[in-house]
Amino acid sequence: MNKISEKILDKIKQQHIIPKPKWQFLLKDYLIWVVFIIATIIGSLSIGVIIHLLVDFDWTAYQYLDKGFFEYFVISLPYLWLVLLIIFVILAYYQFRHTKKGYKYRPYTIVLLSVSVSFILGLSLFAIGTARRADHLLSEAVPSYERMIKRKSHVWMNPENGMLAGKIIFVTNQQSFLLEDLNNKKWTIYNTDALKHEVIIIEIDEMIRIVGEQRGDNIFNADRIMPWQRMQGKSGMRKFR
Amino acid sequence: MQHLRECEGKTDEELVELLLVNQHFYLCLMRRYEDKLMRYIRRISDFYVEEAEDILQEVFLKVYQNINNFDFTLKFSSWIYRITHNQVISYHRRKEARPKAYDLSNEEFDVFDTLVSEIDLELNIDQDYLRQSLNKVLENIDGKYREVLILKYWEQKDYQEISDILKKPIGTVGTLLNRAKQKFKSELVKQNINL
């Protein structure tokens, strides 16, 4: 036997075959780790932005729409970021699996680890405001981004369905005031019989949400006036007067 | 041939370090593995001897070209078996064929004794009959189970080595091996092979 060994050694000598340099393998290994780290960071950012969007959303507005909570919940989830999260978790898993020791871990261990790390990092990015800034940056830089995200402002900029939000810019009298909505359109609001949340004072610069009925191109009858920011632990009719 | 004498008593990993300086030490490594890998290729595939030799040549060239990628935390044996395993799969793909028959004809009786004792069957079998039956049984077992059986019982690899060769977690290797033994046992029953 042994003729194959001799043949190969001859071939190596005759054809001057040399081992590939170590740096090529190191570069490949580093690239795998770099892509893994980038995927984990983007996955974490996705979680951060998801938390930011969920916290910022108005989950109680379904009661003013012709929808149940479940339907409202399903149509309001930030699917763009959920899809990004899934893509980058899969990419991180794939990269980790291709590191030198990646095969030693079971797939669910890698996925669990990747999701846990992304969740902790994502929570930190949310806490330090990076997630909010990333969302804001994308919103300004990518026009189509806003169309793919469901926000509290989108829910409340819906006058034809009786929901409006904006800033009071002029108080005409006890019965009406002028409002600049979130798209900078000006409205005359009639609030004669409106229930007002106990924290609401009709004064300039107050940010409010209104439930009512559109009566003209820029006229709106208010039934209920609430502060823009939800009052933690304060909700229900007893808060209105 | 001076180098061949210098190789005596050296581990594979020490030879890898030496061959990075002097290519002649590669001959020692190849000689150590030539027969073993030839048998392994024939066991896990249905290739003719000539084809198996082609694969082995590709393996040796690949090992030499990629020697700088060898991870010294692994056994060299696991690494070269892994490359061989991959090369066999790649050769199969090129041929667009799946393995069917295997060369398990020599020195397999001890292996079979061990395997049979591990799946709680009593061995009471004529050796010629065993020889004929063995190929038939393994032929009908799914490739992933067959290979793990071959590595464990024919190549005498432990769980860690199998894990490194197949690039699967040790736990998965254990599960695969248990299932493989069950499949082996049920295939024996299915084929009405009396032990």
Short mmCIF file of C-alpha atoms in Angstrom, two decimals:
data_model
loop_
_atom_site.label_atom_id
_atom_site.label_comp_id
_atom_site.label_asym_id
_atom_site.label_seq_id
_atom_site.Cartn_x
_atom_site.Cartn_y
_atom_site.Cartn_z
CA MET A 1 0.00 0.00 0.00
CA ASN A 2 1.31 3.48 0.88
CA LYS A 3 1.56 4.37 -2.79
CA ILE A 4 -1.02 7.13 -2.39
CA SER A 5 1.11 8.82 0.29
CA GLU A 6 4.18 8.76 -1.95
CA LYS A 7 2.17 9.99 -4.92
CA ILE A 8 0.78 12.92 -2.95
CA LEU A 9 4.18 13.92 -1.59
CA ASP A 10 5.58 13.84 -5.16
CA LYS A 11 2.69 15.92 -6.39
CA ILE A 12 3.24 18.46 -3.59
CA LYS A 13 6.90 18.74 -4.51
CA GLN A 14 6.48 18.82 -8.30
CA GLN A 15 3.59 21.27 -8.34
CA HIS A 16 5.10 23.36 -5.53
CA ILE A 17 1.89 23.10 -3.56
CA ILE A 18 2.10 25.02 -0.31
CA PRO A 19 -0.30 25.31 2.61
CA LYS A 20 -2.61 28.29 2.51
CA PRO A 21 -1.34 31.05 4.81
CA LYS A 22 -2.72 31.20 8.33
CA TRP A 23 -3.99 34.77 7.91
CA GLN A 24 -6.56 33.59 5.36
CA PHE A 25 -8.16 31.29 7.93
CA LEU A 26 -7.90 33.89 10.67
CA LEU A 27 -9.55 36.48 8.40
CA LYS A 28 -12.40 34.09 7.67
CA ASP A 29 -12.85 33.34 11.39
CA TYR A 30 -12.80 37.05 12.29
CA LEU A 31 -15.31 37.85 9.53
CA ILE A 32 -17.68 35.22 10.91
CA TRP A 33 -17.40 36.78 14.39
CA VAL A 34 -17.77 40.34 13.05
CA VAL A 35 -20.98 39.44 11.16
CA PHE A 36 -22.21 37.59 14.28
CA ILE A 37 -21.59 40.68 16.44
CA ILE A 38 -23.25 43.02 13.90
CA ALA A 39 -26.26 40.69 13.63
CA THR A 40 -26.54 40.55 17.44
CA ILE A 41 -26.34 44.35 17.71
CA ILE A 42 -29.02 44.88 15.04
CA GLY A 43 -31.14 42.16 16.68
CA SER A 44 -30.75 43.98 20.00
CA LEU A 45 -31.64 47.31 18.42
CA SER A 46 -34.76 45.67 16.94
CA ILE A 47 -35.79 44.53 20.42
CA GLY A 48 -35.06 48.02 21.80
CA VAL A 49 -37.21 49.71 19.12
CA ILE A 50 -39.99 47.11 19.58
CA ILE A 51 -40.07 47.88 23.32
CA HIS A 52 -40.04 51.62 22.57
CA LEU A 53 -42.91 51.31 20.06
CA LEU A 54 -44.95 49.06 22.38
CA VAL A 55 -44.48 51.35 25.38
CA ASP A 56 -45.23 54.44 23.30
CA PHE A 57 -48.36 52.99 21.72
CA ASP A 58 -51.90 53.77 22.95
CA TRP A 59 -53.22 50.30 23.77
CA THR A 60 -56.50 51.69 25.15
CA ALA A 61 -57.62 53.46 21.95
CA TYR A 62 -59.37 50.32 20.63
CA GLN A 63 -62.39 51.24 22.78
CA TYR A 64 -62.99 54.31 20.60
CA LEU A 65 -62.68 52.31 17.39
CA ASP A 66 -64.99 49.67 16.07
CA LYS A 67 -62.54 46.92 17.07
CA GLY A 68 -61.96 44.40 19.84
CA PHE A 69 -58.69 44.47 21.77
CA PHE A 70 -57.31 41.35 20.07
CA GLU A 71 -57.90 42.69 16.54
CA TYR A 72 -56.44 46.06 17.57
CA PHE A 73 -53.44 44.31 19.14
CA VAL A 74 -52.77 42.19 16.02
CA ILE A 75 -52.95 45.11 13.58
CA SER A 76 -50.83 47.31 15.84
CA LEU A 77 -47.75 45.12 16.35
CA PRO A 78 -44.46 46.48 14.92
CA TYR A 79 -44.10 43.77 12.27
CA LEU A 80 -41.22 45.45 10.43
CA TRP A 81 -39.04 45.23 13.55
CA LEU A 82 -40.27 41.75 14.42
CA VAL A 83 -39.26 40.55 10.94
CA LEU A 84 -35.87 42.29 11.27
CA LEU A 85 -35.41 40.67 14.68
CA ILE A 86 -36.13 37.19 13.28
CA ILE A 87 -33.79 37.76 10.30
CA PHE A 88 -30.91 38.92 12.50
CA VAL A 89 -31.41 36.20 15.13
CA ILE A 90 -31.26 33.62 12.32
CA LEU A 91 -28.16 35.32 10.88
CA ALA A 92 -26.50 35.42 14.32
CA TYR A 93 -27.34 31.73 14.82
CA TYR A 94 -25.95 30.83 11.39
CA GLN A 95 -22.73 32.75 12.02
CA PHE A 96 -22.22 31.32 15.50
CA ARG A 97 -22.85 27.81 14.15
CA HIS A 98 -19.99 28.44 11.67
CA THR A 99 -17.46 29.55 14.24
CA LYS A 100 -14.79 26.97 15.06
CA LYS A 101 -16.55 25.70 18.19
CA GLY A 102 -20.10 26.58 17.17
CA TYR A 103 -21.05 22.99 16.35
CA LYS A 104 -20.55 21.98 19.97
CA TYR A 105 -23.77 23.73 21.01
CA ARG A 106 -27.31 22.54 20.35
CA PRO A 107 -29.32 24.83 18.01
CA TYR A 108 -31.87 25.77 20.69
CA THR A 109 -29.03 26.69 23.09
CA ILE A 110 -27.57 29.06 20.48
CA VAL A 111 -30.97 30.59 19.62
CA LEU A 112 -31.88 30.95 23.32
CA LEU A 113 -28.51 32.55 24.06
CA SER A 114 -28.74 34.86 21.06
CA VAL A 115 -32.30 35.96 21.95
CA SER A 116 -31.39 36.44 25.64
CA VAL A 117 -28.31 38.54 24.82
CA SER A 118 -30.33 40.56 22.28
CA PHE A 119 -33.10 41.06 24.85
CA ILE A 120 -30.74 42.31 27.57
CA LEU A 121 -28.89 44.57 25.12
CA GLY A 122 -32.19 45.70 23.58
CA LEU A 123 -33.57 46.61 26.98
CA SER A 124 -30.40 48.61 27.68
CA LEU A 125 -30.64 50.39 24.30
CA PHE A 126 -34.25 51.25 25.12
CA ALA A 127 -33.32 52.46 28.62
CA ILE A 128 -30.54 54.77 27.41
CA GLY A 129 -32.70 56.20 24.62
CA THR A 130 -30.75 54.75 21.67
CA ALA A 131 -33.79 52.79 20.45
CA ARG A 132 -35.93 55.94 20.44
CA ARG A 133 -33.20 57.85 18.57
CA ALA A 134 -32.85 55.06 16.00
CA ASP A 135 -36.61 55.07 15.44
CA HIS A 136 -36.62 58.85 15.08
CA LEU A 137 -33.63 58.82 12.72
CA LEU A 138 -35.22 56.22 10.47
CA SER A 139 -38.48 58.08 10.53
CA GLU A 140 -36.75 61.19 9.20
CA ALA A 141 -34.35 59.51 6.78
CA VAL A 142 -36.57 56.84 5.22
CA PRO A 143 -39.95 58.15 4.01
CA SER A 144 -41.47 54.68 3.61
CA TYR A 145 -40.52 53.72 7.19
CA GLU A 146 -43.45 55.68 8.71
CA ARG A 147 -45.90 53.79 6.51
CA MET A 148 -44.66 50.50 7.92
CA ILE A 149 -44.94 51.49 11.56
CA LYS A 150 -48.14 51.88 13.57
CA ARG A 151 -47.87 54.70 16.09
CA LYS A 152 -50.09 56.31 18.65
CA SER A 153 -50.11 59.44 16.44
CA HIS A 154 -51.41 57.38 13.47
CA VAL A 155 -54.25 56.03 15.59
CA TRP A 156 -55.24 59.48 16.82
CA MET A 157 -54.93 61.30 13.48
CA ASN A 158 -58.19 59.80 12.36
CA PRO A 159 -60.83 62.59 12.41
CA GLU A 160 -63.24 60.85 10.03
CA ASN A 161 -63.48 58.07 12.63
CA GLY A 162 -63.86 60.52 15.47
CA MET A 163 -60.29 60.64 16.80
CA LEU A 164 -58.05 63.69 16.74
CA ALA A 165 -54.92 64.83 18.54
CA GLY A 166 -52.84 67.97 18.65
CA LYS A 167 -51.89 71.13 20.53
CA ILE A 168 -54.24 73.88 21.68
CA ILE A 169 -53.09 77.10 20.01
CA PHE A 170 -55.88 79.50 20.92
CA VAL A 171 -58.75 79.45 23.40
CA THR A 172 -61.65 81.32 21.78
CA ASN A 173 -64.17 81.04 24.67
CA GLN A 174 -65.62 78.47 27.11
CA GLN A 175 -67.23 76.54 24.24
CA SER A 176 -64.46 76.40 21.61
CA PHE A 177 -60.75 76.54 20.98
CA LEU A 178 -58.31 76.20 18.08
CA LEU A 179 -56.21 73.07 17.75
CA GLU A 180 -53.18 72.40 15.56
CA ASP A 181 -53.21 68.67 14.82
CA LEU A 182 -50.14 66.43 14.53
CA ASN A 183 -49.98 67.19 10.79
CA ASN A 184 -50.07 70.95 11.50
CA LYS A 185 -53.64 71.36 10.24
CA LYS A 186 -55.76 73.83 12.23
CA TRP A 187 -59.18 72.86 13.63
CA THR A 188 -61.95 74.63 15.49
CA ILE A 189 -63.01 72.40 18.36
CA TYR A 190 -66.41 72.74 20.00
CA ASN A 191 -66.36 71.36 23.53
CA THR A 192 -69.66 72.46 25.00
CA ASP A 193 -70.77 69.05 26.32
CA ALA A 194 -67.40 67.34 26.33
CA LEU A 195 -66.22 65.23 29.22
CA LYS A 196 -62.76 66.37 30.22
CA HIS A 197 -60.18 64.28 31.95
CA GLU A 198 -59.51 65.66 35.40
CA VAL A 199 -55.97 66.74 34.51
CA ILE A 200 -57.06 68.66 31.42
CA ILE A 201 -57.02 72.43 31.47
CA ILE A 202 -58.01 74.07 28.22
CA GLU A 203 -55.07 76.36 27.73
CA ILE A 204 -52.50 77.15 25.04
CA ASP A 205 -49.78 74.53 24.38
CA GLU A 206 -51.73 71.71 26.05
CA MET A 207 -51.29 68.47 24.06
CA ILE A 208 -54.58 66.60 23.93
CA ARG A 209 -56.47 63.65 22.43
CA ILE A 210 -60.09 64.16 21.45
CA VAL A 211 -62.87 61.65 20.78
CA GLY A 212 -65.84 63.17 18.95
CA GLU A 213 -67.22 63.82 15.50
CA GLN A 214 -65.94 65.71 12.48
CA ARG A 215 -68.52 68.31 11.45
CA GLY A 216 -66.72 69.98 8.57
CA ASP A 217 -63.40 70.27 6.84
CA ASN A 218 -61.79 71.82 9.90
CA ILE A 219 -64.53 71.65 12.52
CA PHE A 220 -64.68 68.97 15.19
CA ASN A 221 -67.18 68.40 18.00
CA ALA A 222 -65.49 66.99 21.09
CA ASP A 223 -67.25 64.39 23.26
CA ARG A 224 -64.26 63.52 25.37
CA ILE A 225 -60.92 65.31 25.90
CA MET A 226 -57.88 63.53 27.32
CA PRO A 227 -54.23 64.40 27.84
CA TRP A 228 -51.81 63.26 25.10
CA GLN A 229 -49.68 61.39 27.60
CA ARG A 230 -51.55 58.56 29.25
CA MET A 231 -51.87 59.04 33.01
CA GLN A 232 -50.42 55.95 34.66
CA GLY A 233 -53.06 54.23 36.77
CA LYS A 234 -55.62 56.91 36.01
CA SER A 235 -58.33 56.01 33.57
CA GLY A 236 -62.08 55.63 33.38
CA MET A 237 -65.08 57.87 33.45
CA ARG A 238 -64.56 59.04 37.02
CA LYS A 239 -61.58 60.96 35.73
CA PHE A 240 -63.84 63.04 33.53
CA ARG A 241 -66.00 65.92 34.59
CA MET B 1 13.57 7.98 4.72
CA GLN B 2 15.42 9.75 7.49
CA HIS B 3 12.20 11.59 8.31
CA LEU B 4 10.24 8.36 8.66
CA ARG B 5 12.56 7.28 11.47
CA GLU B 6 12.25 10.70 13.09
CA CYS B 7 8.46 10.32 13.12
CA GLU B 8 8.54 7.30 15.40
CA GLY B 9 7.12 7.98 18.83
CA LYS B 10 5.76 11.36 17.82
CA THR B 11 2.10 12.25 18.14
CA ASP B 12 0.06 13.36 15.13
CA GLU B 13 -0.08 16.87 16.52
CA GLU B 14 3.71 17.00 16.91
CA LEU B 15 4.03 15.87 13.30
CA VAL B 16 1.71 18.66 12.20
CA GLU B 17 4.03 21.18 13.83
CA LEU B 18 7.03 19.55 12.15
CA LEU B 19 5.45 19.44 8.70
CA LEU B 20 4.83 23.18 8.84
CA VAL B 21 8.61 23.45 8.77
CA ASN B 22 9.41 20.45 6.58
CA GLN B 23 6.90 18.94 4.17
CA HIS B 24 8.57 15.51 4.31
CA PHE B 25 7.00 14.90 7.71
CA TYR B 26 3.65 14.86 5.95
CA LEU B 27 4.57 11.46 4.54
CA CYS B 28 4.51 10.01 8.07
CA LEU B 29 1.06 11.41 8.74
CA MET B 30 -0.26 10.13 5.42
CA ARG B 31 1.16 6.69 6.06
CA ARG B 32 -0.49 6.59 9.48
CA TYR B 33 -3.89 7.33 8.00
CA GLU B 34 -3.80 5.89 4.50
CA ASP B 35 -5.21 2.46 5.34
CA LYS B 36 -7.57 3.69 8.04
CA LEU B 37 -9.12 6.35 5.84
CA MET B 38 -9.33 4.05 2.84
CA ARG B 39 -11.35 1.61 4.95
CA TYR B 40 -13.49 4.43 6.35
CA ILE B 41 -14.30 5.75 2.88
CA ARG B 42 -15.25 2.26 1.71
CA ARG B 43 -17.36 1.72 4.81
CA ILE B 44 -19.45 4.85 4.47
CA SER B 45 -19.80 4.82 0.70
CA ASP B 46 -20.45 2.54 -2.23
CA PHE B 47 -17.46 3.70 -4.23
CA TYR B 48 -15.16 1.43 -6.15
CA VAL B 49 -11.59 1.12 -4.89
CA GLU B 50 -10.35 3.50 -7.60
CA GLU B 51 -12.91 6.13 -6.64
CA ALA B 52 -12.08 5.73 -2.95
CA GLU B 53 -8.41 6.25 -3.84
CA ASP B 54 -9.29 9.45 -5.72
CA ILE B 55 -11.16 10.70 -2.68
CA LEU B 56 -8.27 9.82 -0.40
CA GLN B 57 -5.87 11.76 -2.64
CA GLU B 58 -8.19 14.76 -2.53
CA VAL B 59 -8.34 14.42 1.27
CA PHE B 60 -4.55 14.34 1.64
CA LEU B 61 -4.12 17.36 -0.63
CA LYS B 62 -6.86 19.26 1.16
CA VAL B 63 -5.37 18.45 4.57
CA TYR B 64 -1.96 19.69 3.44
CA GLN B 65 -3.31 22.90 1.90
CA ASN B 66 -5.43 23.62 4.98
CA ILE B 67 -2.92 22.51 7.60
CA ASN B 68 -2.68 26.09 8.93
CA ASN B 69 -6.35 25.85 9.80
CA PHE B 70 -5.82 22.85 12.08
CA ASP B 71 -7.08 23.59 15.55
CA PHE B 72 -4.62 22.14 18.07
CA THR B 73 -7.40 21.79 20.64
CA LEU B 74 -8.77 18.98 18.46
CA LYS B 75 -7.25 15.58 17.80
CA PHE B 76 -5.62 15.50 14.36
CA SER B 77 -7.43 12.21 13.82
CA SER B 78 -10.84 13.89 14.31
CA TRP B 79 -9.88 16.65 11.92
CA ILE B 80 -8.72 14.36 9.13
CA TYR B 81 -11.79 12.13 9.57
CA ARG B 82 -13.99 15.25 9.33
CA ILE B 83 -12.32 16.29 6.09
CA THR B 84 -12.71 12.76 4.75
CA HIS B 85 -16.40 12.68 5.73
CA ASN B 86 -16.96 16.01 3.96
CA GLN B 87 -15.03 14.90 0.92
CA VAL B 88 -17.11 11.72 0.61
CA ILE B 89 -20.32 13.78 0.81
CA SER B 90 -18.99 16.22 -1.75
CA TYR B 91 -17.99 13.35 -4.08
CA HIS B 92 -21.48 11.87 -3.71
CA ARG B 93 -23.00 15.20 -4.65
CA ARG B 94 -20.78 15.45 -7.70
CA LYS B 95 -21.87 11.98 -8.72
CA GLU B 96 -25.46 12.77 -7.74
CA ALA B 97 -25.65 9.38 -6.12
CA ARG B 98 -26.43 8.17 -2.66
CA PRO B 99 -24.43 5.50 -0.86
CA LYS B 100 -25.92 2.05 -1.16
CA ALA B 101 -23.49 -0.75 -0.49
CA TYR B 102 -20.62 -0.88 1.94
CA ASP B 103 -17.45 -2.74 2.41
CA LEU B 104 -17.72 -4.16 5.88
CA SER B 105 -16.34 -7.50 4.95
CA ASN B 106 -13.17 -7.77 6.99
CA GLU B 107 -12.45 -8.08 10.69
CA GLU B 108 -15.99 -7.03 11.60
CA PHE B 109 -16.99 -9.80 13.95
CA ASP B 110 -15.69 -8.18 17.14
CA VAL B 111 -17.42 -5.01 16.10
CA PHE B 112 -20.65 -6.86 15.63
CA ASP B 113 -20.26 -8.60 19.00
CA THR B 114 -19.96 -5.23 20.72
CA LEU B 115 -22.86 -3.71 18.82
CA VAL B 116 -25.13 -6.69 19.46
CA SER B 117 -24.30 -6.75 23.17
CA GLU B 118 -25.11 -3.03 23.40
CA ILE B 119 -28.55 -3.44 21.88
CA ASP B 120 -29.37 -6.32 24.26
CA LEU B 121 -29.41 -9.14 21.77
CA GLU B 122 -27.76 -12.44 22.30
CA LEU B 123 -25.30 -13.38 19.62
CA ASN B 124 -25.83 -16.86 18.37
CA ILE B 125 -24.96 -16.66 14.74
CA ASP B 126 -22.93 -18.35 12.09
CA GLN B 127 -20.13 -16.00 11.00
CA ASP B 128 -20.77 -16.45 7.27
CA TYR B 129 -24.39 -15.66 7.87
CA LEU B 130 -23.32 -12.64 9.90
CA ARG B 131 -21.08 -11.41 7.09
CA GLN B 132 -23.96 -11.58 4.59
CA SER B 133 -26.48 -10.05 6.96
CA LEU B 134 -24.41 -7.12 8.11
CA ASN B 135 -24.30 -5.30 4.79
CA LYS B 136 -27.96 -5.92 4.25
CA VAL B 137 -28.93 -4.46 7.62
CA LEU B 138 -26.73 -1.39 7.33
CA GLU B 139 -27.84 -0.79 3.74
CA ASN B 140 -31.38 -0.24 4.98
CA ILE B 141 -30.51 2.17 7.77
CA ASP B 142 -30.64 5.89 7.10
CA GLY B 143 -27.22 7.41 6.28
CA LYS B 144 -26.97 9.59 9.39
CA TYR B 145 -27.52 6.56 11.65
CA ARG B 146 -25.26 4.31 9.60
CA GLU B 147 -22.34 6.72 9.75
CA VAL B 148 -22.56 7.20 13.50
CA LEU B 149 -22.60 3.39 13.97
CA ILE B 150 -19.58 3.04 11.71
CA LEU B 151 -17.66 5.73 13.56
CA LYS B 152 -18.48 4.26 16.97
CA TYR B 153 -18.10 0.54 16.33
CA TRP B 154 -15.92 0.21 13.26
CA GLU B 155 -13.66 3.25 13.66
CA GLN B 156 -13.70 2.99 17.49
CA LYS B 157 -14.25 6.70 17.99
CA ASP B 158 -15.54 8.07 21.28
CA TYR B 159 -18.44 10.55 21.57
CA GLN B 160 -16.15 13.58 21.62
CA GLU B 161 -14.36 12.46 18.47
CA ILE B 162 -17.63 11.69 16.68
CA SER B 163 -18.90 15.12 17.72
CA ASP B 164 -15.76 16.74 16.23
CA ILE B 165 -15.89 14.66 13.05
CA LEU B 166 -19.58 15.18 12.27
CA LYS B 167 -19.61 18.71 13.76
CA LYS B 168 -22.58 17.92 15.95
CA PRO B 169 -23.06 18.55 19.70
CA ILE B 170 -22.11 15.61 21.95
CA GLY B 171 -25.72 15.33 23.16
CA THR B 172 -26.92 15.00 19.57
CA VAL B 173 -24.30 12.31 18.94
CA GLY B 174 -25.62 10.37 21.95
CA THR B 175 -29.20 10.69 20.71
CA LEU B 176 -28.19 9.70 17.18
CA LEU B 177 -26.32 6.69 18.44
CA ASN B 178 -29.20 5.47 20.58
CA ARG B 179 -31.60 5.85 17.68
CA ALA B 180 -29.10 4.19 15.35
CA LYS B 181 -28.92 1.16 17.65
CA GLN B 182 -32.71 0.99 17.78
CA LYS B 183 -32.92 1.22 13.98
CA PHE B 184 -30.26 -1.48 13.69
CA LYS B 185 -32.21 -3.70 16.05
CA SER B 186 -35.53 -3.18 14.30
CA GLU B 187 -33.92 -3.73 10.90
CA LEU B 188 -32.59 -7.07 12.16
CA VAL B 189 -36.13 -8.01 13.20
CA LYS B 190 -37.63 -6.68 9.98
CA GLN B 191 -35.28 -8.71 7.87
CA ASN B 192 -35.99 -11.74 10.01
CA ILE B 193 -32.33 -12.20 10.83
CA ASN B 194 -32.03 -14.66 13.70
CA LEU B 195 -29.32 -14.00 16.20
#
